[in-house]
Amino acid sequence: MDLIGTYLWWGVTHILPHGVDHVLFILALYFSSRHVRPLIWQITAFTAAHTLTLALAALGVIDLPSRLVETLIAVSIAYAAAENLFRTEPAPWRPALVFAFGLLHGLGFAGVLSSLGLPAGQTIPALLAFNVGVEIGQLAVLAAAFTLTVRFREKAWYRRFVVMPVSALIALTALYWAVERAFLTA
């Protein structure tokens, strides 16, 4: 496989199957609204932000401790999912919040990318391919969620029996990860 294909594949596999935390964040965004437009705004904000910090961190401009980044990523997942429990539609400012969360997630993606290494002289193509792979993985998660729920999203019981329990489970899982990453991981 060529360089672009390799980094593209690594980006996809960072989400599916290895990026359970990122999958849960995308699902928390998905379950925040029954409508497509708010979801598109959130995904766009998330993508723009994580692309920015992925590039800056991969190029050595930003460097934060991975324990802090990973803990805050878990907190962002918990918050996004918990907000679904209290709001039937995302607040108008949610894309800005998701953008901020995306900045953290980009640092997490950069941590993975740095462990893989970037080839000298081909940093930018490898970085772009990895990011496109991440996007493909995220779109696959959204497509799967949509496929599984499209027939039920407008039902009266959808929020009560799908959105609420799934969001609660995501929030609890992410809170566990936050504690684990902050205090239990060496």
Coordinates of C-alpha atoms in Angstrom, one line a residue:
M1 CA 0.0 0.0 0.0
D2 CA 1.3 3.5 -0.8
L3 CA 1.9 6.2 1.8
I4 CA -1.5 7.9 1.2
G5 CA -3.4 4.6 1.4
T6 CA -1.5 3.6 4.5
Y7 CA -2.3 6.8 6.4
L8 CA -5.8 6.9 5.1
W9 CA -6.3 3.3 6.5
W10 CA -4.7 4.2 9.8
G11 CA -7.1 7.1 10.1
V12 CA -10.1 4.9 9.4
T13 CA -9.0 2.2 11.8
H14 CA -8.3 4.8 14.5
I15 CA -12.1 5.3 14.5
L16 CA -13.3 1.8 13.6
P17 CA -12.5 -0.4 15.5
H18 CA -10.0 1.3 17.8
G19 CA -11.6 4.7 18.6
V20 CA -14.5 3.7 20.8
D21 CA -14.3 7.1 22.6
H22 CA -14.5 9.0 19.4
V23 CA -17.4 6.7 18.2
L24 CA -19.3 7.5 21.4
F25 CA -18.7 11.2 20.9
I26 CA -20.0 11.1 17.4
L27 CA -23.1 9.1 18.6
A28 CA -23.6 11.7 21.4
L29 CA -23.7 14.4 18.6
Y30 CA -26.0 12.2 16.5
F31 CA -28.5 11.7 19.3
S32 CA -28.6 15.4 20.2
S33 CA -31.2 16.2 17.5
R34 CA -33.8 14.5 15.3
H35 CA -33.0 17.1 12.6
V36 CA -30.1 17.0 10.1
R37 CA -29.2 20.7 10.1
P38 CA -28.1 20.9 13.8
L39 CA -26.1 17.7 13.3
I40 CA -24.4 19.0 10.2
W41 CA -23.3 22.2 12.1
Q42 CA -22.0 20.1 15.0
I43 CA -20.1 17.7 12.8
T44 CA -18.7 20.6 10.7
A45 CA -17.5 22.4 13.9
F46 CA -16.0 19.2 15.2
T47 CA -14.2 18.4 12.0
A48 CA -12.8 21.9 11.6
A49 CA -11.5 22.0 15.1
H50 CA -9.9 18.6 15.2
T51 CA -8.3 19.1 11.8
L52 CA -6.7 22.3 13.1
T53 CA -5.3 20.8 16.3
L54 CA -4.3 17.6 14.6
A55 CA -2.2 19.6 12.2
L56 CA -0.7 21.9 14.8
A57 CA 0.2 19.1 17.2
A58 CA 1.5 16.8 14.4
L59 CA 3.7 19.7 13.3
G60 CA 5.0 20.3 16.8
V61 CA 3.3 23.7 17.4
I62 CA 1.1 22.4 20.3
D63 CA 2.1 19.8 22.8
L64 CA 0.0 19.0 25.9
P65 CA 0.3 16.0 28.2
S66 CA -1.6 13.1 26.9
R67 CA -3.1 12.3 30.3
L68 CA -4.7 15.7 30.4
V69 CA -5.9 15.5 26.8
E70 CA -7.3 12.0 27.1
T71 CA -9.1 12.9 30.4
L72 CA -10.6 16.1 28.9
I73 CA -11.7 14.1 25.8
A74 CA -13.6 11.7 28.1
V75 CA -15.1 14.7 29.9
S76 CA -16.2 16.2 26.6
I77 CA -17.9 12.9 25.7
A78 CA -19.7 12.8 29.0
Y79 CA -20.9 16.4 28.7
A80 CA -22.2 16.0 25.1
A81 CA -24.1 12.8 26.1
A82 CA -25.4 14.3 29.4
E83 CA -26.7 17.4 27.6
N84 CA -28.9 15.1 25.5
L85 CA -30.6 14.0 28.7
F86 CA -31.7 17.6 29.5
R87 CA -32.3 19.1 26.0
T88 CA -34.6 17.9 23.3
E89 CA -32.7 19.9 20.7
P90 CA -29.1 21.3 20.8
A91 CA -28.7 24.9 22.1
P92 CA -27.8 27.5 19.5
W93 CA -24.3 27.7 20.9
R94 CA -23.7 23.9 20.8
P95 CA -21.6 24.1 17.6
A96 CA -19.2 26.4 19.4
L97 CA -18.9 24.1 22.3
V98 CA -18.4 21.1 19.9
F99 CA -15.7 23.1 18.2
A100 CA -13.9 23.5 21.5
F101 CA -14.3 19.8 22.2
G102 CA -13.0 19.1 18.7
L103 CA -9.8 21.0 19.6
L104 CA -9.2 18.4 22.3
H105 CA -10.1 15.4 20.1
G106 CA -7.6 16.7 17.5
L107 CA -4.9 16.5 20.1
G108 CA -5.9 12.9 20.8
F109 CA -5.8 12.1 17.1
A110 CA -2.3 13.7 17.0
G111 CA -1.2 11.5 19.8
V112 CA -2.1 8.4 17.8
L113 CA -0.5 9.9 14.7
S114 CA 2.7 10.7 16.6
S115 CA 3.0 7.0 17.7
L116 CA 2.7 6.0 14.1
G117 CA 5.2 8.6 12.9
L118 CA 5.2 10.9 10.0
P119 CA 7.5 10.3 7.1
A120 CA 10.1 13.0 6.5
G121 CA 9.4 15.0 3.4
Q122 CA 5.8 13.7 3.2
T123 CA 4.4 15.0 6.4
I124 CA 1.6 17.0 4.9
P125 CA 0.2 14.3 2.6
A126 CA 0.4 11.7 5.4
L127 CA -1.3 14.1 7.8
L128 CA -4.1 14.9 5.3
A129 CA -4.6 11.2 4.5
F130 CA -4.8 10.3 8.1
N131 CA -7.4 13.1 8.7
V132 CA -9.5 12.0 5.7
G133 CA -9.4 8.5 7.1
V134 CA -10.7 9.8 10.4
E135 CA -13.5 11.6 8.6
I136 CA -14.4 8.4 6.7
G137 CA -14.5 6.5 10.0
Q138 CA -16.8 9.2 11.5
L139 CA -19.1 9.2 8.5
A140 CA -19.3 5.4 8.7
V141 CA -20.5 5.8 12.3
L142 CA -23.1 8.4 11.4
A143 CA -24.3 6.3 8.5
A144 CA -24.7 3.2 10.7
A145 CA -26.5 5.2 13.4
F146 CA -28.8 6.7 10.8
T147 CA -29.5 3.3 9.1
L148 CA -30.4 1.8 12.5
T149 CA -32.6 4.6 13.6
V150 CA -34.1 6.3 10.6
R151 CA -37.4 4.4 10.8
F152 CA -37.8 5.4 14.4
R153 CA -36.4 8.9 14.8
E154 CA -39.9 10.6 14.4
K155 CA -41.7 8.2 16.7
A156 CA -43.0 9.6 20.0
W157 CA -41.1 7.0 22.0
Y158 CA -37.7 7.5 20.3
R159 CA -36.3 10.0 22.7
R160 CA -37.5 8.1 25.8
F161 CA -36.5 4.6 24.8
V162 CA -33.5 5.3 22.5
V163 CA -31.9 8.7 23.0
M164 CA -32.2 8.9 26.8
P165 CA -30.8 5.4 27.6
V166 CA -28.1 5.5 25.0
S167 CA -27.0 9.0 26.0
A168 CA -27.0 8.0 29.7
L169 CA -24.8 4.9 28.9
I170 CA -22.4 7.0 26.9
A171 CA -22.2 9.6 29.7
L172 CA -21.5 7.0 32.3
T173 CA -18.9 5.2 30.2
A174 CA -17.2 8.5 29.5
L175 CA -17.2 9.5 33.2
Y176 CA -15.6 6.2 34.0
W177 CA -12.9 6.9 31.4
A178 CA -12.4 10.4 32.8
V179 CA -11.7 9.0 36.3
E180 CA -9.6 6.1 34.9
R181 CA -7.5 8.4 32.7
A182 CA -7.0 11.1 35.3
F183 CA -6.3 8.9 38.3
L184 CA -5.8 5.2 37.4
T185 CA -3.7 5.2 34.3
A186 CA 0.0 5.3 35.0

